[in-house]
Tab-separated table of C-alpha atoms in Angstrom:
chain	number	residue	atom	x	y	z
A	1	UNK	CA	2.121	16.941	-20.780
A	2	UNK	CA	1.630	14.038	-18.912
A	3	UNK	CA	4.414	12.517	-16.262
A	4	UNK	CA	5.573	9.324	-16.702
A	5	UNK	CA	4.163	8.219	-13.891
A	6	UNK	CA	0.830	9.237	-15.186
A	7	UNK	CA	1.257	7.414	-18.277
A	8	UNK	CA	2.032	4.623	-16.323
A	9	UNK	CA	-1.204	4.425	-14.282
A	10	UNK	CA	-2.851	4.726	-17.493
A	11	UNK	CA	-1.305	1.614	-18.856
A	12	UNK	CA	-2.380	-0.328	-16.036
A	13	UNK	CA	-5.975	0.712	-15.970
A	14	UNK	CA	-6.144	0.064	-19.650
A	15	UNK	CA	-4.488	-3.642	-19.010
A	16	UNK	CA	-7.260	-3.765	-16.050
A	17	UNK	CA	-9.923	-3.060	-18.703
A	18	UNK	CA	-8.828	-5.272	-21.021
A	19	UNK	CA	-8.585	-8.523	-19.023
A	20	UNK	CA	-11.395	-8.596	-16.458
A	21	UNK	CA	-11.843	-12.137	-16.456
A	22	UNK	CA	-8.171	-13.097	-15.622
A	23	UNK	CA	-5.883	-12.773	-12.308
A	24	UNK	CA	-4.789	-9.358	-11.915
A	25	UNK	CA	-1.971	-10.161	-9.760
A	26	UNK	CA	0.123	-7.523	-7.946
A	27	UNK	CA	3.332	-9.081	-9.774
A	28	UNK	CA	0.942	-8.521	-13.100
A	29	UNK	CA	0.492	-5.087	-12.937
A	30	UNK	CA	3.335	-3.564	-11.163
A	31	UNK	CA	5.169	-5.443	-14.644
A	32	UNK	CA	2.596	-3.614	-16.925
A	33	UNK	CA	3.355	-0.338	-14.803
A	34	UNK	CA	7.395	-0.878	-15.210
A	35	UNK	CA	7.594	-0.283	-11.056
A	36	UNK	CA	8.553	-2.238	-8.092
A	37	UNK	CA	5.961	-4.608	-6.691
A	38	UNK	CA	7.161	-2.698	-3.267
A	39	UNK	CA	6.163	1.005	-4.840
A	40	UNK	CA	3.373	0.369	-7.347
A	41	UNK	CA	0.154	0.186	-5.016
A	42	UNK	CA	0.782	3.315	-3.332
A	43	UNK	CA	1.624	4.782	-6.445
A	44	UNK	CA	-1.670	3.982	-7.785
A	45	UNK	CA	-3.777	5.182	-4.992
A	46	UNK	CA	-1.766	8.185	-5.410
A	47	UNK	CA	-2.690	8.137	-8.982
A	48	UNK	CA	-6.176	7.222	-8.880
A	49	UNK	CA	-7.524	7.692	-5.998
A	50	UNK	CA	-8.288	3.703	-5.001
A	51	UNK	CA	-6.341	0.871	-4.560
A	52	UNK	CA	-5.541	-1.376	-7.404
A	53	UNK	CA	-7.929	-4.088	-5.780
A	54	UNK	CA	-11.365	-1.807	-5.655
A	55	UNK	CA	-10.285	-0.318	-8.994
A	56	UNK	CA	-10.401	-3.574	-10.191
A	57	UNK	CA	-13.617	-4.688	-8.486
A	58	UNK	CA	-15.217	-1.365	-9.789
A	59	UNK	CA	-14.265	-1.983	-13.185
A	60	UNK	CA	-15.844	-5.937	-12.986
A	61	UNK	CA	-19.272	-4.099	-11.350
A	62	UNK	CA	-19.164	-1.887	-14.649
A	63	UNK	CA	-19.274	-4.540	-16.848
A	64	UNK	CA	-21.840	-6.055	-14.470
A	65	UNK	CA	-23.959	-3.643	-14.376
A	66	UNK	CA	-24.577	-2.676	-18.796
A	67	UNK	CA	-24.872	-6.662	-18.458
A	68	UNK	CA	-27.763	-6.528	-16.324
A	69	UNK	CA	-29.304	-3.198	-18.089
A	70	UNK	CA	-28.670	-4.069	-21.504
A	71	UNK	CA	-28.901	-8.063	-21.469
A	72	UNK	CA	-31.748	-9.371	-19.955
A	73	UNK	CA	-31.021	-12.637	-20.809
A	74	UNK	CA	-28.316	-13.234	-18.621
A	75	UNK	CA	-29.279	-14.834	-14.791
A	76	UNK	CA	-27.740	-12.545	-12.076
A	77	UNK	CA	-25.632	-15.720	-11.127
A	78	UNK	CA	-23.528	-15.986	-14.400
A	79	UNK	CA	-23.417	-12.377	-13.885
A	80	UNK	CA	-21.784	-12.702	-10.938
A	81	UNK	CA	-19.724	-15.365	-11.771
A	82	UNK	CA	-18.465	-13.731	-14.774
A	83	UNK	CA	-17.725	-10.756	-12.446
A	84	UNK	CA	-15.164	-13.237	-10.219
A	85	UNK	CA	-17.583	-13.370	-7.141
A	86	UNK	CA	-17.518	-16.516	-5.757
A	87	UNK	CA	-22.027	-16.568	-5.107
A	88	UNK	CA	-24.436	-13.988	-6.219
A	89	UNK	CA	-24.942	-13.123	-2.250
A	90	UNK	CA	-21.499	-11.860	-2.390
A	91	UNK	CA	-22.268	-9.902	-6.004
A	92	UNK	CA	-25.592	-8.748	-4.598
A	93	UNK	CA	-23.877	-7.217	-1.765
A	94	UNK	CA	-20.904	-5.669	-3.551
A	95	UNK	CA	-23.355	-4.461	-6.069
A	96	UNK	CA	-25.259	-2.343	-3.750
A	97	UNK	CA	-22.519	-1.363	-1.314
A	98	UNK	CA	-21.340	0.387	-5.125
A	99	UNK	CA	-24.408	1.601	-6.925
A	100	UNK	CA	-27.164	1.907	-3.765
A	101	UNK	CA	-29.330	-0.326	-6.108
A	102	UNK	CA	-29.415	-4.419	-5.873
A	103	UNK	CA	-28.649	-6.120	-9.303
A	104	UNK	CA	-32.244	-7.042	-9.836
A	105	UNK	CA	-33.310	-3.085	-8.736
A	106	UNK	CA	-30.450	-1.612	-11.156
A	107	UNK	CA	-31.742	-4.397	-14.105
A	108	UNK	CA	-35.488	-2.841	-14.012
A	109	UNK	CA	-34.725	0.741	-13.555
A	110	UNK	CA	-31.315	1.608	-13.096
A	111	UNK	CA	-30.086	4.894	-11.606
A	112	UNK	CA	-27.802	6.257	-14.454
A	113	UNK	CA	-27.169	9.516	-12.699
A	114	UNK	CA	-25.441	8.165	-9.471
A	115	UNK	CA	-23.879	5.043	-11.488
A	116	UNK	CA	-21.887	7.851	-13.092
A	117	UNK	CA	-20.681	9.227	-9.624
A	118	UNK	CA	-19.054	5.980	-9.102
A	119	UNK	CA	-16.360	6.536	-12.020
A	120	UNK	CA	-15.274	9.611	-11.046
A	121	UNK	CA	-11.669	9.274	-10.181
A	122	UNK	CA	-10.054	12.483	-9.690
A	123	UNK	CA	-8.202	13.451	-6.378
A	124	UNK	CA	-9.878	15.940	-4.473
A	125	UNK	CA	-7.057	19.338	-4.323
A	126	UNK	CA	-5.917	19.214	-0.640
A	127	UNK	CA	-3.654	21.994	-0.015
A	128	UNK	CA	-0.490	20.141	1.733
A	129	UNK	CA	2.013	22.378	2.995
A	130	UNK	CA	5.766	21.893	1.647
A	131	UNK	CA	7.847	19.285	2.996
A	132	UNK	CA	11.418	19.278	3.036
A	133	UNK	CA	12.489	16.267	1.110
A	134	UNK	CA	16.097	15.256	1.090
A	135	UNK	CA	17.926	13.335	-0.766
A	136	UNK	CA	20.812	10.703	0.190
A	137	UNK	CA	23.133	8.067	-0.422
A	138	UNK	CA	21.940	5.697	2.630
A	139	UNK	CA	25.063	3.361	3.098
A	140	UNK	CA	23.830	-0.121	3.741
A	141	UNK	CA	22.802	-1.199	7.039
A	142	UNK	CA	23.117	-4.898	8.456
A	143	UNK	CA	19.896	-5.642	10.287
A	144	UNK	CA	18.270	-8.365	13.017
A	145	UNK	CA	15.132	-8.215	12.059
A	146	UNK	CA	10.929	-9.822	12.784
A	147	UNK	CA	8.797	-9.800	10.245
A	148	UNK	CA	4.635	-9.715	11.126
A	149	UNK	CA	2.419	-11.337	8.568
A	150	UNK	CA	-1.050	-10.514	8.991
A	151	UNK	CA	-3.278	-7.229	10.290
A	152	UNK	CA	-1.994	-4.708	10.498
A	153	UNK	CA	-3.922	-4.113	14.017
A	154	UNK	CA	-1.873	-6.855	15.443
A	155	UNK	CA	1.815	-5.481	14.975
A	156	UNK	CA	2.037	-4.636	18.445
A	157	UNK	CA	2.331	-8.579	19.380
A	158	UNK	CA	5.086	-8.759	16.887
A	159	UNK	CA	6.827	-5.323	18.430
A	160	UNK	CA	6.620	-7.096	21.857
A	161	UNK	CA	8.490	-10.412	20.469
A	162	UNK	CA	11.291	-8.218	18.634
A	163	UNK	CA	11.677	-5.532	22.014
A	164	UNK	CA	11.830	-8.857	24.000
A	165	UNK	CA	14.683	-10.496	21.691
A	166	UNK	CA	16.719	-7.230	21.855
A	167	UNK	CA	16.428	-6.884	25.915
A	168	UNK	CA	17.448	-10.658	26.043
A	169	UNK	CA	20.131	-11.087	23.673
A	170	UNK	CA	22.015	-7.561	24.043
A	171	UNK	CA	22.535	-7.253	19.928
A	172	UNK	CA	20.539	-4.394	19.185
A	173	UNK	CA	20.329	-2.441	22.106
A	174	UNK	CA	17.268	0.229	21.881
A	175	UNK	CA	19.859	3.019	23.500
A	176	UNK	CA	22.406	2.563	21.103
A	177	UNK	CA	21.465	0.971	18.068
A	178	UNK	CA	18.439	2.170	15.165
A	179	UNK	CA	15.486	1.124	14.849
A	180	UNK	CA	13.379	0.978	11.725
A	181	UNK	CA	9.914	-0.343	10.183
A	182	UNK	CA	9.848	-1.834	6.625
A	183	UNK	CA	6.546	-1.897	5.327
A	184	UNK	CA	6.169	-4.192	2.267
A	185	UNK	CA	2.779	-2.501	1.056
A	186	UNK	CA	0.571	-0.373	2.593
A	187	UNK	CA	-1.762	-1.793	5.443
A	188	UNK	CA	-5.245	0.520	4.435
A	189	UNK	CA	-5.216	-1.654	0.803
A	190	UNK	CA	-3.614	-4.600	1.644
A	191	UNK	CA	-5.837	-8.049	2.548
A	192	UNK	CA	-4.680	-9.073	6.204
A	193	UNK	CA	-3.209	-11.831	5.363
A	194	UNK	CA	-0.725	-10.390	2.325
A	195	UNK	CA	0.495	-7.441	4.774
A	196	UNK	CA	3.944	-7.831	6.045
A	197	UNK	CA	5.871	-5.567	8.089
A	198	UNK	CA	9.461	-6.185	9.410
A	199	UNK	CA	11.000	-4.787	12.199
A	200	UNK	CA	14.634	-4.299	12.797
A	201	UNK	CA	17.594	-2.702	14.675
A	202	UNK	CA	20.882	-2.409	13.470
A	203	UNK	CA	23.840	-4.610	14.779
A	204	UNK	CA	27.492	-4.661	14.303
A	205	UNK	CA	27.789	-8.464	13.976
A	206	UNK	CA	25.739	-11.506	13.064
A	207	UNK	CA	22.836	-12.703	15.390
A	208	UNK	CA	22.357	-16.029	16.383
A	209	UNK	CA	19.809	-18.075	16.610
A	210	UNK	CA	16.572	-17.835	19.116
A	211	UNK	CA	12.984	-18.337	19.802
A	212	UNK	CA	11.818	-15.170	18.826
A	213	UNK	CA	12.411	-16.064	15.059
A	214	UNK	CA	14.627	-12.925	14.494
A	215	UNK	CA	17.316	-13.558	11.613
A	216	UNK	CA	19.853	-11.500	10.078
A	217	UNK	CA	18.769	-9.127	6.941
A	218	UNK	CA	20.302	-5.932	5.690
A	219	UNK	CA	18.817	-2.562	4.544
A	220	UNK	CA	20.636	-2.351	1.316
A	221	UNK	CA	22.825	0.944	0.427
A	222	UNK	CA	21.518	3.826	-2.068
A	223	UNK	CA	19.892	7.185	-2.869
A	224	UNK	CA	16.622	7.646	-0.463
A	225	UNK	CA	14.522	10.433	-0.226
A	226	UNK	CA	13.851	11.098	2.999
A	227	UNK	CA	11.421	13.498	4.717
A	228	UNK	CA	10.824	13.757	8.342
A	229	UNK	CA	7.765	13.063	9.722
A	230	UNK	CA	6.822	14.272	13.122
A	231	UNK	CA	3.900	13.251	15.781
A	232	UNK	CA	1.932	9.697	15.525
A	233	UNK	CA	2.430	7.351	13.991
A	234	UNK	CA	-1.214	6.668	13.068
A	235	UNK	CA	-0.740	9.616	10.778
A	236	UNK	CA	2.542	8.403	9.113
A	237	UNK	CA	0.867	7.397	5.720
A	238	UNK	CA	0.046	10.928	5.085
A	239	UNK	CA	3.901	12.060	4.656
A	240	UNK	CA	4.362	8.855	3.280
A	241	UNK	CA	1.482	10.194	0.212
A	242	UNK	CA	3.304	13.068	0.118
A	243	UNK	CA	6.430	11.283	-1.172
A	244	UNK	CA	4.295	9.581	-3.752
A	245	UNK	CA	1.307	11.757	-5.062
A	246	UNK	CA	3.381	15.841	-4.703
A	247	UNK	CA	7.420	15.144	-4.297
A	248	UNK	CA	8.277	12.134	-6.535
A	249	UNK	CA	5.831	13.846	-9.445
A	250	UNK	CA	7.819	17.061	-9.135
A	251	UNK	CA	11.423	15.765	-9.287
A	252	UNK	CA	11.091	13.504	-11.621
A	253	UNK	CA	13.046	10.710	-9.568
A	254	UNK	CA	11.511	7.164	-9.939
A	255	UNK	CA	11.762	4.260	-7.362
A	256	UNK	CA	14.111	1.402	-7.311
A	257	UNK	CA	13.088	-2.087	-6.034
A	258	UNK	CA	13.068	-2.159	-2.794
A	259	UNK	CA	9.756	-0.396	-0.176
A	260	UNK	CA	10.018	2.241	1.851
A	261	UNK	CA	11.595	2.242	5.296
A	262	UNK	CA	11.130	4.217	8.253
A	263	UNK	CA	13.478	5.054	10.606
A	264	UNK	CA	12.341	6.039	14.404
A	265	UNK	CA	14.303	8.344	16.032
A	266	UNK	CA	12.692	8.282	19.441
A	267	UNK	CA	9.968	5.301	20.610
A	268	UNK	CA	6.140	5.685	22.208
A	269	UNK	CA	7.231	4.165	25.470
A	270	UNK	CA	10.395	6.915	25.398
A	271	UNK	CA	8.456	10.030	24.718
A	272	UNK	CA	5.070	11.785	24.018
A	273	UNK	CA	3.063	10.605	21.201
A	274	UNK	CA	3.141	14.336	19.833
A	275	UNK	CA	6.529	14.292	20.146
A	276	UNK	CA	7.458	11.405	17.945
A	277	UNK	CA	9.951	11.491	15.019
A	278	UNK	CA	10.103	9.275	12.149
A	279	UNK	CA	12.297	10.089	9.080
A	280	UNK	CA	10.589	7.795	6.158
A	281	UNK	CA	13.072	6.811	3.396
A	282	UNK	CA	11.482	6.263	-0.072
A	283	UNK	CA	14.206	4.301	-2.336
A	284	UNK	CA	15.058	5.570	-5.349
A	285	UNK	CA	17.061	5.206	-8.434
């Protein structure tokens, strides 16, 4: 029998299939999926294997390409442009970065047996070892808090501003207060420029204003799972998976509308990277 969340994923591919030549928004299809905006594209990745983006693309290149074997008299530019690439430069290189064959290759002998490859969507089994997953009623936490727009490879300017504001204005002292990440989607399938990432420390009273841009916000209260996650950070997303593709799938639990949080017990300038602790939060109903 399939999970719910399985049956969910299918829904969206099949809305994905059926309206290739409109806007497939993240709004869109986290609505067709009944799921938070904030959950949805890890849960498809988790699902499928790809992010909601490439499935799409892959799904306009499969169209492309029985147009090019099967109707020769179609130019490769309306092609393309029927595909939503902006020039067929764009559709020519997407097209062979995908199939290994160029769209006029492809239309005069196309390679059937490794265009199939391509559509092959099932997980590979990776044997993860048991996590213990907890689960709690997190009691709502008022917040100062930065948020960084754009890539991801640049949070570290936005860390600086934030560790700079809580040295100068005594808030949200490192020592004494928490300090957490809020990722609003997940940076390996997000465009730089839709990626956001707040950071924030807890505070007992109402910040005021300053240069940095930090403002007041609050973590709101409600069950979490939470799982601890220990050493780097550059490995984070892998417990964070594990939440999504092996613990919520089990349980049964489903997410409520707001992302996933982490909270860092100990910081990179405090101890060794090895020796970092994160507990990650994953919001649920």
């Amino acid at each position: 029998m399939k999970t719910k969340q399985q049956q969910r994923i299918e829904l969206v591919c099949d809305y994905i299939s059926q309206h290739l030549d409109e806007p497939l928004s993240l709004e869109t299809l986290s609505e067709v999926a009944c799921c938070s905006k904030y959950h949805f594209h890890r849960l498809f990745v988790a699902g499928v294997g790809l992010s909601v983006t490439k499935y799409a693309q892959l799904a306009r290149l499969k169209r492309a390409s029985f147009r090019l074997a099967f109707e020769h008299q179609l130019k490769i530019i309306d092609v393309a442009l029927e595909a939503q690439f902006d020039s067929p430069e764009a559709f020519s290189r997407a097209f062979k970065r995908t199939f290994t064959q160029s769209p006029s290759e492809f239309r005069s002998k196309p390679n059937w047996p490794n265009w199939h490859t391509q559509f092959e969507f099932s997980l590979p089994d990776k044997k993860v070892s048991p996590m213990n997953v907890n689960i709690v009623d997190f009691k709502a936490q008022p917040v100062a808090l930065l948020t960084h727009h754009g890539a991801a490879n640049t949070l570290m300017n936005t860390a600086a501003q934030f560790i700079e504001w809580r040295k100068e204005s005594g808030f949200s002292p490192v020592k004494t207060s928490n300090t957490y990440g809020i990722p609003y989607s997940d940076p390996a399938t997000t465009e730089d420029d839709a990626f956001r990432f707040d950071f924030a420390g807890s505070i007992t009273s109402p910040i005021t204003e300053n240069p940095q841009g930090v403002r007041n916000g609050e973590i709101p209260a409600g069950r979490c799972a939470v799982v601890r996650h220990n050493g780097s950070h550059d490995t984070i997303s892998d417990t964070v998976y594990y939440l999504y593709r092996e613990w919520l799938v089990q349980s049964g639990e489903e997410v409520r509308d707001f992302p996933c949080f982490f909270h860092y017990l100990n910081l990179i300038h405090e101890v060794d990277e090895c020796d970092l602790q994160t507990d990650i939060y994953l919001p649920i109903k």
